[in-house]
CSV table of C-alpha atoms in Angstrom, one decimal:
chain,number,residue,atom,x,y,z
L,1,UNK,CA,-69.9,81.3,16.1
L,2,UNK,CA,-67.6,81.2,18.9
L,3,UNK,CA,-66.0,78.3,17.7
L,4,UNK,CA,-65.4,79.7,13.8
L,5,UNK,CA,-64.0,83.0,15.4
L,6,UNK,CA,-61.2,81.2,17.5
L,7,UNK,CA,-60.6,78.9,13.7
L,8,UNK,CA,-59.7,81.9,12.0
L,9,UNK,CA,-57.9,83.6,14.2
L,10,UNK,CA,-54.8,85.1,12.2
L,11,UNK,CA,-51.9,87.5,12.5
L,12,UNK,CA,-54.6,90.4,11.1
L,13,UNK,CA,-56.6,89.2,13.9
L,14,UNK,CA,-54.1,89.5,16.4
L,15,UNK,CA,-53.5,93.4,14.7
L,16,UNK,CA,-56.8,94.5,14.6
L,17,UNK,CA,-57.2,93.3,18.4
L,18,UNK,CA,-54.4,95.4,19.3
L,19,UNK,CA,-55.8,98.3,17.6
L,20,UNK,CA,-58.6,98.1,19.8
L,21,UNK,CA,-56.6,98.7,23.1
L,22,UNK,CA,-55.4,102.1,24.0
L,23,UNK,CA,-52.4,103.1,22.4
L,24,UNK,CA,-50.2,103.0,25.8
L,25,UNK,CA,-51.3,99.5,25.6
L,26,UNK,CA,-48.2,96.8,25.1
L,27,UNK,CA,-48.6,95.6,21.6
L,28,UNK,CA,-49.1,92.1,21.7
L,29,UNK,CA,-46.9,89.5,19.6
L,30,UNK,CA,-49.0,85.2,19.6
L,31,UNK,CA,-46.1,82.8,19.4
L,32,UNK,CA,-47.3,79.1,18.9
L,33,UNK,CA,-45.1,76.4,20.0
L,34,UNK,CA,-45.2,72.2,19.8
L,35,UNK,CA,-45.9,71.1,23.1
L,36,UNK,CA,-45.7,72.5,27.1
L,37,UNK,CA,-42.1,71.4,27.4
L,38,UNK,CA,-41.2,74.4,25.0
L,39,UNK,CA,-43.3,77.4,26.5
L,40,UNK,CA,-39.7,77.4,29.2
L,41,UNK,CA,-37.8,77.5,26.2
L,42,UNK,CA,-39.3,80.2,23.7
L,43,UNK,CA,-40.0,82.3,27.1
L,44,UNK,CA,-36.5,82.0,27.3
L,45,UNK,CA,-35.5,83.1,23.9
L,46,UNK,CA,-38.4,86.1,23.6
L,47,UNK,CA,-38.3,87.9,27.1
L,48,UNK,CA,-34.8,89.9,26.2
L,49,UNK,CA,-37.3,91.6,23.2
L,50,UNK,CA,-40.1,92.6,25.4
L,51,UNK,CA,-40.4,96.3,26.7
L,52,UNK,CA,-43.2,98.5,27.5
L,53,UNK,CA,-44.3,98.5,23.8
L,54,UNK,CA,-44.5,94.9,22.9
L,55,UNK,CA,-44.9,91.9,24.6
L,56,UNK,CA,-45.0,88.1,23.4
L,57,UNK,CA,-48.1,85.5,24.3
L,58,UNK,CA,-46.6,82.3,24.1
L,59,UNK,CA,-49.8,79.5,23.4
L,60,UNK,CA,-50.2,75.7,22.0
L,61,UNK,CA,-51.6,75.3,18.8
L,62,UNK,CA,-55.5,74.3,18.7
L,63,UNK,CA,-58.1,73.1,15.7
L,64,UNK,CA,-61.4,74.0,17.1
L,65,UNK,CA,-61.7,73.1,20.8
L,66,UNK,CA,-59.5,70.2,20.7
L,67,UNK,CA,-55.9,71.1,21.8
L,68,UNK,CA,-53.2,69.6,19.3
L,69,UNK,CA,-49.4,68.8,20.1
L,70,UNK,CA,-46.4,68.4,18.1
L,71,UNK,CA,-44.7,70.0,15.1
L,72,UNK,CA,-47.4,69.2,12.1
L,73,UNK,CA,-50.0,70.6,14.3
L,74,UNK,CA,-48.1,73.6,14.5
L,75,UNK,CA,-47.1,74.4,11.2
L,76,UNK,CA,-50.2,72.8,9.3
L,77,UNK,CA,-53.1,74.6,11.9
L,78,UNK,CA,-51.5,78.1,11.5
L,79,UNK,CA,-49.3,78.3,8.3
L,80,UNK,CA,-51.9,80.2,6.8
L,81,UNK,CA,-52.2,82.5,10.0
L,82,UNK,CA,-48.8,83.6,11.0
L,83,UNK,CA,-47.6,86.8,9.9
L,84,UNK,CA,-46.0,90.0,11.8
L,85,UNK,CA,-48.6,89.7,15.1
L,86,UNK,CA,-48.5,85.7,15.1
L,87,UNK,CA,-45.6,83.5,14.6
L,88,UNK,CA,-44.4,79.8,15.2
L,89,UNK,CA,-41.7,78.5,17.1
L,90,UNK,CA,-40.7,74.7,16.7
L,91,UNK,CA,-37.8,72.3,17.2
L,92,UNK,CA,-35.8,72.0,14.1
L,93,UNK,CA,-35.6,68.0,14.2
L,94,UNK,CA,-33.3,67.5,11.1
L,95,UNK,CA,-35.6,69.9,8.9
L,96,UNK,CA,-32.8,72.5,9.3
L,97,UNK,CA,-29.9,69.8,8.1
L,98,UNK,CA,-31.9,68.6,4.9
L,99,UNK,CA,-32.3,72.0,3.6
L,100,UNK,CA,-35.9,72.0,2.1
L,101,UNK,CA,-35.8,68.2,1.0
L,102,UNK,CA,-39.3,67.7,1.9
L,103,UNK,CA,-42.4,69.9,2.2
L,104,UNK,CA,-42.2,70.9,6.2
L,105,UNK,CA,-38.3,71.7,5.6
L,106,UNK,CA,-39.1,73.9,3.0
L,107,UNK,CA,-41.6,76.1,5.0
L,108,UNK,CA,-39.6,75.7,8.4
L,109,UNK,CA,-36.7,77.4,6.6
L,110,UNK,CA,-38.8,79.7,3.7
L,111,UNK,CA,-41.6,81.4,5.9
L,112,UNK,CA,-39.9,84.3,8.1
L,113,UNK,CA,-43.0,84.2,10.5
L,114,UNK,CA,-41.7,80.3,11.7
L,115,UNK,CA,-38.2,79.9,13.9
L,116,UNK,CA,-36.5,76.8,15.0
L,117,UNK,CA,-34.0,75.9,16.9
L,118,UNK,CA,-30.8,74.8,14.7
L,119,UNK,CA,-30.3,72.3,17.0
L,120,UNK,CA,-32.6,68.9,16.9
L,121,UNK,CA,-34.3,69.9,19.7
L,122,UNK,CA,-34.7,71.5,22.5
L,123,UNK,CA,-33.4,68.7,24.8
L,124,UNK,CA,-30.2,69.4,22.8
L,125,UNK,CA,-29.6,72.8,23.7
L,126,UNK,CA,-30.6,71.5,27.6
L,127,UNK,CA,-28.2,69.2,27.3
L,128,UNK,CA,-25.3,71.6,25.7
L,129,UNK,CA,-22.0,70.5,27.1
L,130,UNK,CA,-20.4,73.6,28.5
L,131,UNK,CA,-23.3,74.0,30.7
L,132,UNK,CA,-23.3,70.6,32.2
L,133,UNK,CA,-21.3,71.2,35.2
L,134,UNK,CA,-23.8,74.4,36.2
L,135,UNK,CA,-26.8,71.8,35.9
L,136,UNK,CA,-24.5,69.2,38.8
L,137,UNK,CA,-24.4,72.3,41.0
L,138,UNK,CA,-27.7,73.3,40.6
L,139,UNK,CA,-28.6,69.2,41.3
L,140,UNK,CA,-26.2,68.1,44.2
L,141,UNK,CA,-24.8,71.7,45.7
L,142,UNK,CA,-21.7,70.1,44.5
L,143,UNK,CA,-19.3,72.6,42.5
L,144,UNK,CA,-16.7,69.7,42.4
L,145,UNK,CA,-15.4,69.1,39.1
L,146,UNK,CA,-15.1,65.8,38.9
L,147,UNK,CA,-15.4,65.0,35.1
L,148,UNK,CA,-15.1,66.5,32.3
L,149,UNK,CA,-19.0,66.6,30.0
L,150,UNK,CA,-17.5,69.0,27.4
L,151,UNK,CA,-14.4,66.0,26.4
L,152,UNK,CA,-16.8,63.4,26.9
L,153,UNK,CA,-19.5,64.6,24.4
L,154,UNK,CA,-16.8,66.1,22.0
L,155,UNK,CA,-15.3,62.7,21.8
L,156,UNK,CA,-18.8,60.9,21.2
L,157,UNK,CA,-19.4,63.3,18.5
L,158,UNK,CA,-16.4,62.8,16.5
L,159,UNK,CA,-16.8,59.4,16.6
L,160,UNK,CA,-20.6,59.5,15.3
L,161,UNK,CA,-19.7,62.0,12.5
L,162,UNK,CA,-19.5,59.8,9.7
L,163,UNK,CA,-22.5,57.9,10.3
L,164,UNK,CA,-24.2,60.8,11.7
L,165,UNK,CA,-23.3,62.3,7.7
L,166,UNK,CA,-24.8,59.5,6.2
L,167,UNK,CA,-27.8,59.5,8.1
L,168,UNK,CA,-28.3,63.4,6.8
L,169,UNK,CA,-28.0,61.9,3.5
L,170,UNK,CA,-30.6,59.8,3.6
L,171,UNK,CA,-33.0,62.1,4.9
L,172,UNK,CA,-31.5,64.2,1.8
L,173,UNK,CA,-33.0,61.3,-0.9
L,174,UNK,CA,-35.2,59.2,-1.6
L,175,UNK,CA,-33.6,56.1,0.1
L,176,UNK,CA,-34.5,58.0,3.8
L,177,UNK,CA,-37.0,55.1,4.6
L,178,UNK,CA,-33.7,52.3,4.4
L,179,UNK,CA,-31.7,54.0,7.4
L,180,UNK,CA,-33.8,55.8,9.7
L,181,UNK,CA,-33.1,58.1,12.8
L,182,UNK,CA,-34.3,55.3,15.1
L,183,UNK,CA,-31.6,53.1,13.1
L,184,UNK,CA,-28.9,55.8,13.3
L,185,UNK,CA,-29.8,55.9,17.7
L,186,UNK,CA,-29.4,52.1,17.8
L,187,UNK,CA,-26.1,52.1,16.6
L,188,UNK,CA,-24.8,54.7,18.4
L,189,UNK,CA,-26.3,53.2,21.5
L,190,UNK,CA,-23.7,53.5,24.2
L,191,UNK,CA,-25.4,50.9,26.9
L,192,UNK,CA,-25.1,51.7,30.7
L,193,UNK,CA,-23.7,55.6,30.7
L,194,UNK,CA,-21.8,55.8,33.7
L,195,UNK,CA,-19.2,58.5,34.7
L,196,UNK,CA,-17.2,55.6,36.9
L,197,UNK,CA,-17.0,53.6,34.2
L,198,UNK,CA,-13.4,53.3,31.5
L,199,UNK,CA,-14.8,55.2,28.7
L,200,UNK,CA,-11.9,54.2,26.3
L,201,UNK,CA,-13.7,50.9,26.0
L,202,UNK,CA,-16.9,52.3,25.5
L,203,UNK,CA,-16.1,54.5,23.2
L,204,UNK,CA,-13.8,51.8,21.6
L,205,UNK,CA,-17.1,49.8,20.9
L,206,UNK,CA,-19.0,52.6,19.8
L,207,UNK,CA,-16.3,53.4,17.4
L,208,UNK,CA,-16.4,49.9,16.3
L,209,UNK,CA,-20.0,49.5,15.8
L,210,UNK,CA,-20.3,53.0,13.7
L,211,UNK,CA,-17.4,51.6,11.3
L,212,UNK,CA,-19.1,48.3,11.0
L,213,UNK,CA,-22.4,50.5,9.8
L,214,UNK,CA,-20.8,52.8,7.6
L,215,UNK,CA,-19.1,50.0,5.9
L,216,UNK,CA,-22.4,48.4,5.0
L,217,UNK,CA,-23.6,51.1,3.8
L,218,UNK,CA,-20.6,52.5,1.7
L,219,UNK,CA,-20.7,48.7,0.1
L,220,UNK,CA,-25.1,49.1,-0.7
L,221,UNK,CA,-24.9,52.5,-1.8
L,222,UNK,CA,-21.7,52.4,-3.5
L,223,UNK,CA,-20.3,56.1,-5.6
L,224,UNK,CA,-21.5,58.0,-2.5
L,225,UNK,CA,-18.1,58.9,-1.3
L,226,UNK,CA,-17.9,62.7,-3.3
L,227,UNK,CA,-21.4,63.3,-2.5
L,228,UNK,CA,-20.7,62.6,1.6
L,229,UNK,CA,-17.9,64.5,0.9
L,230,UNK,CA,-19.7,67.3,-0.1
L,231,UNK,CA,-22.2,66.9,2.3
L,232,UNK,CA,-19.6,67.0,5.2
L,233,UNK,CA,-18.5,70.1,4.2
L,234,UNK,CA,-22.0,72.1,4.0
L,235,UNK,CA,-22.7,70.7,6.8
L,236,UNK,CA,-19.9,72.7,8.7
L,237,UNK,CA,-20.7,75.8,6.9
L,238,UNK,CA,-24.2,75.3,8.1
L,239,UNK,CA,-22.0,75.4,12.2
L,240,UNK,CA,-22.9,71.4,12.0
L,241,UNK,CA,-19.1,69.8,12.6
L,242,UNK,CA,-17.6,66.8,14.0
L,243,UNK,CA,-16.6,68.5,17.6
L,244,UNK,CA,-20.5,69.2,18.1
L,245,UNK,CA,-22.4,66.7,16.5
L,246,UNK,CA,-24.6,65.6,19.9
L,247,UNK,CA,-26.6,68.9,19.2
L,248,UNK,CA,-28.1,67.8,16.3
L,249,UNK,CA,-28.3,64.0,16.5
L,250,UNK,CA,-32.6,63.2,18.1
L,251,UNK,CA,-32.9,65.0,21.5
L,252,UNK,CA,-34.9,62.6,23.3
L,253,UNK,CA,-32.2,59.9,22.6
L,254,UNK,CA,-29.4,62.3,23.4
L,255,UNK,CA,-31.1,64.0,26.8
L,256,UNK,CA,-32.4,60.4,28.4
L,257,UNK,CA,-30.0,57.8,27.1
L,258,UNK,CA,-26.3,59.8,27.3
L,259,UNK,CA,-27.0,62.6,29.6
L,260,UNK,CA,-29.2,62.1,32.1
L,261,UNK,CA,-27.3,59.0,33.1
L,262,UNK,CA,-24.0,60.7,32.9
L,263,UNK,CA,-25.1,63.8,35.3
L,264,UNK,CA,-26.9,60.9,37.1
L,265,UNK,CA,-23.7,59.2,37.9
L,266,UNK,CA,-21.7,62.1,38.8
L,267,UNK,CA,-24.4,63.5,41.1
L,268,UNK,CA,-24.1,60.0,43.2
L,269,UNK,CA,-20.4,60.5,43.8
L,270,UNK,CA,-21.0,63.7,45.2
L,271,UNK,CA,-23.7,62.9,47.0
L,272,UNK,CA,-21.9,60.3,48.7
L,273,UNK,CA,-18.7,62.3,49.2
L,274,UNK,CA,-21.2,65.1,50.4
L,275,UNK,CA,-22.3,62.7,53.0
L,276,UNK,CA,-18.9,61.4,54.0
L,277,UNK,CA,-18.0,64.8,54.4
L,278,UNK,CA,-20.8,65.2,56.7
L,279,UNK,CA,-20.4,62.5,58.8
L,280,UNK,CA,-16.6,63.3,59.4
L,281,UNK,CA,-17.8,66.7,60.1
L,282,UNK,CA,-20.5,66.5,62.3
L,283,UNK,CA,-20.3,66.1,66.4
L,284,UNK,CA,-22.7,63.7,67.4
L,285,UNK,CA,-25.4,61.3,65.6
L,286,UNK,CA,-28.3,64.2,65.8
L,287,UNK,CA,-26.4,67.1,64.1
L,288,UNK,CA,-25.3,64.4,61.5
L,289,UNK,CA,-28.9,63.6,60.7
L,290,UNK,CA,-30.0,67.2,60.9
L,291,UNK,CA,-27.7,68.5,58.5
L,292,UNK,CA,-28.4,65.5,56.4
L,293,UNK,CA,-32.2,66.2,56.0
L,294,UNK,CA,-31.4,69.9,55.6
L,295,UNK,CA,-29.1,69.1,52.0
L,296,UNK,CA,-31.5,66.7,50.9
L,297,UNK,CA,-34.1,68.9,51.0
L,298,UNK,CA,-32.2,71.4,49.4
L,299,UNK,CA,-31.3,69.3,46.0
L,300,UNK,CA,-33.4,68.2,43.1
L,301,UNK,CA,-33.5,65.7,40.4
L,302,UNK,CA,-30.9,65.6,37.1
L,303,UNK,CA,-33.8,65.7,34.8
L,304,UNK,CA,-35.6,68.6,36.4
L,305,UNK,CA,-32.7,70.4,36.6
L,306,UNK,CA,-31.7,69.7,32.8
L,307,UNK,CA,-34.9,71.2,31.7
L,308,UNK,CA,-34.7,74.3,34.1
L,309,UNK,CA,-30.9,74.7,32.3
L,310,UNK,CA,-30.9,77.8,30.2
L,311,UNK,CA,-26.8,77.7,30.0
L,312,UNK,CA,-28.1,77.0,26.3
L,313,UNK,CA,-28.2,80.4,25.6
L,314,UNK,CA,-24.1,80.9,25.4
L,315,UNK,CA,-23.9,78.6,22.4
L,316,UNK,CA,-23.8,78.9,18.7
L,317,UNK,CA,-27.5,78.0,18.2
L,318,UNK,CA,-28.9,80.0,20.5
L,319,UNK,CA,-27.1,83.0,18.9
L,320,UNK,CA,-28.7,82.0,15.9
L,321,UNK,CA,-32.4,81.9,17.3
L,322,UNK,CA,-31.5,85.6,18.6
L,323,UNK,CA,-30.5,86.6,15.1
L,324,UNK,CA,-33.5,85.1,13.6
L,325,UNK,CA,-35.8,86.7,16.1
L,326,UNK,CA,-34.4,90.3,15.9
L,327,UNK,CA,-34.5,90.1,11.9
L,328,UNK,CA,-38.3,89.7,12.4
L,329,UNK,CA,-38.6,92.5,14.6
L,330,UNK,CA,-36.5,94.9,12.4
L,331,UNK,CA,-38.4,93.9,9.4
L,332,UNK,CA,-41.9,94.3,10.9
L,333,UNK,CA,-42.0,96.8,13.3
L,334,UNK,CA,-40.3,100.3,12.9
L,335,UNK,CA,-39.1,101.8,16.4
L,336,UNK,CA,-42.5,104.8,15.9
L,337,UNK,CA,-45.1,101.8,15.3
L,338,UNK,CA,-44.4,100.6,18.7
């Protein structure tokens, strides 16, 4: 019995339960998510909306007692179930850029109950550029600027546009199985991402490579050119433009291949000028070590500190999530119901 009861727990469920508590009671609000990497994230997004009437319960998606991860387990266990009292947050992967192409785009985009993140991924908006130079601090204790993350992903975007384009465009048609996402990331692969290294030449190469690909594909899938062209443009309508193209582009390949290693490599010239500074600084061997052990206790690791990054919340996306989230709120609960 216990079993079927949790199976069909619903959005009425969730009402009726809160009907049950006293009416001073916070009203409660079940937001399902993909995985325990996103609870940060959505907690993130939905605490500026709680007050003492309402309150949000963020929870993994379950079928019976066996506890279920990822995007179809979120959408396919509860589409039936979500509604006012109980909604679904997941990453918007490229279901957001394809625009109801296939089934799980559709109901990402059509159900009002089920919010994404614009972005790919969450690992996008960790990784969004402005915020880059916070996340060093908060790693090395370092508030030297010593490159410039905003440039540097601005100019990787613009070079990956086009391809990054066609690879929308596949997803798009029925040709999405001849150029995948995995084929669009090994092509824009950059190698070793360092911030001491001459990135003209890497990005020379890159730009290279992502020619060499859109020319095969302009030369197998030739009379393409308007409908790219087309493409391009919604695309930026949709806030998706050349300048920003990192955020949408997979988030596990954008977070530990381009900028982990980047933050990485800056970190490590700080830390070493860090200690430099503290060996010209300090009086004698034992202060030096003391003050050593006393920083390095005090910092923490670039992709700990990327995932703790909420500097995501001053970009476009992020606005957009908000916009979503207070539409829902306006629609379904009048200021006297709660």
């Amino acid at each position: 019995m216990a079993r079927r009861l949790v199976d069909n727990i619903n959005s009425a469920y969730v009402e009726a339960a809160n009907k049950l508590t006293s009416k001073k009671a916070p009203h409660k609000i079940v937001v399902y998510v993909e995985s325990y990497d996103d609870i940060f994230f959505w907690r993130s997004v939905l605490t500026p909306y709680e007050n003492e009437k309402r309150y949000f319960e963020i929870l993994l998606p379950s079928k019976g007692q066996q506890l279920e991860r990822g995007k179809k387990a979120a959408i396919s266990n509860i589409v039936e179930s979500v509604g006012p009292n109980m909604i679904a947050c997941v990453d918007a992967d490229y279901d957001y850029l394809i625009q109801g192409a296939s089934p799980t785009s559709r109901t990402v985009l059509s159900n009002p109950y089920i919010f994404h993140t614009y972005a790919y991924a969450i690992e996008n908006l960790q990784c969004y550029a402005p915020s880059l130079h916070g996340v060093v601090v908060a790693s090395i204790l370092n508030d030297k600027r010593t490159f410039d993350c905003v440039e540097y992903l601005t100019h990787f975007s613009r070079i990956i546009w086009p391809l990054f384009v066609w690879s929308v465009w596949f997803y798009r048609s029925t040709h999405y199985g001849q150029f995948t996402i995995t084929d669009f990331n090994q092509v824009i692969e950059l190698g070793k991402v360092s911030a001491s290294r001459d990135h003209l030449e890497t990005f020379s190469k890159l730009k290279q490579h992502v020619n060499r690909k859109v020319r095969q594909l302009e030369s197998k899938f030739p009379g393409t050119q308007e409908q790219l062209k087309a493409l391009a443009q919604e695309l930026k309508e949709m806030g998706v433009h050349p300048n920003n193209t990192y955020m949408y582009i997979q988030g596990h390949h954008l977070f530990n291949h381009i900028v982990v290693p980047l933050l990485i490599s800056i970190c490590d010239r700080l830390y070493n000028e860090r200690i430099r500074e503290l060996k010209e600084l300090s009086q004698h061997i034992a202060q030096y070590h003391t003050e050593l052990a006393c920083y390095e206790k005090s910092t923490e690791s670039i992709p700990s500190m990327l995932k703790k990054n909420t500097g995501y919340m001053l970009s476009p996306e992020f606005k957009k999530i908000q916009h979503d989230i207070e539409e829902y709120l306006a629609n379904n609960f009048s200021i006297s119901s709660l």
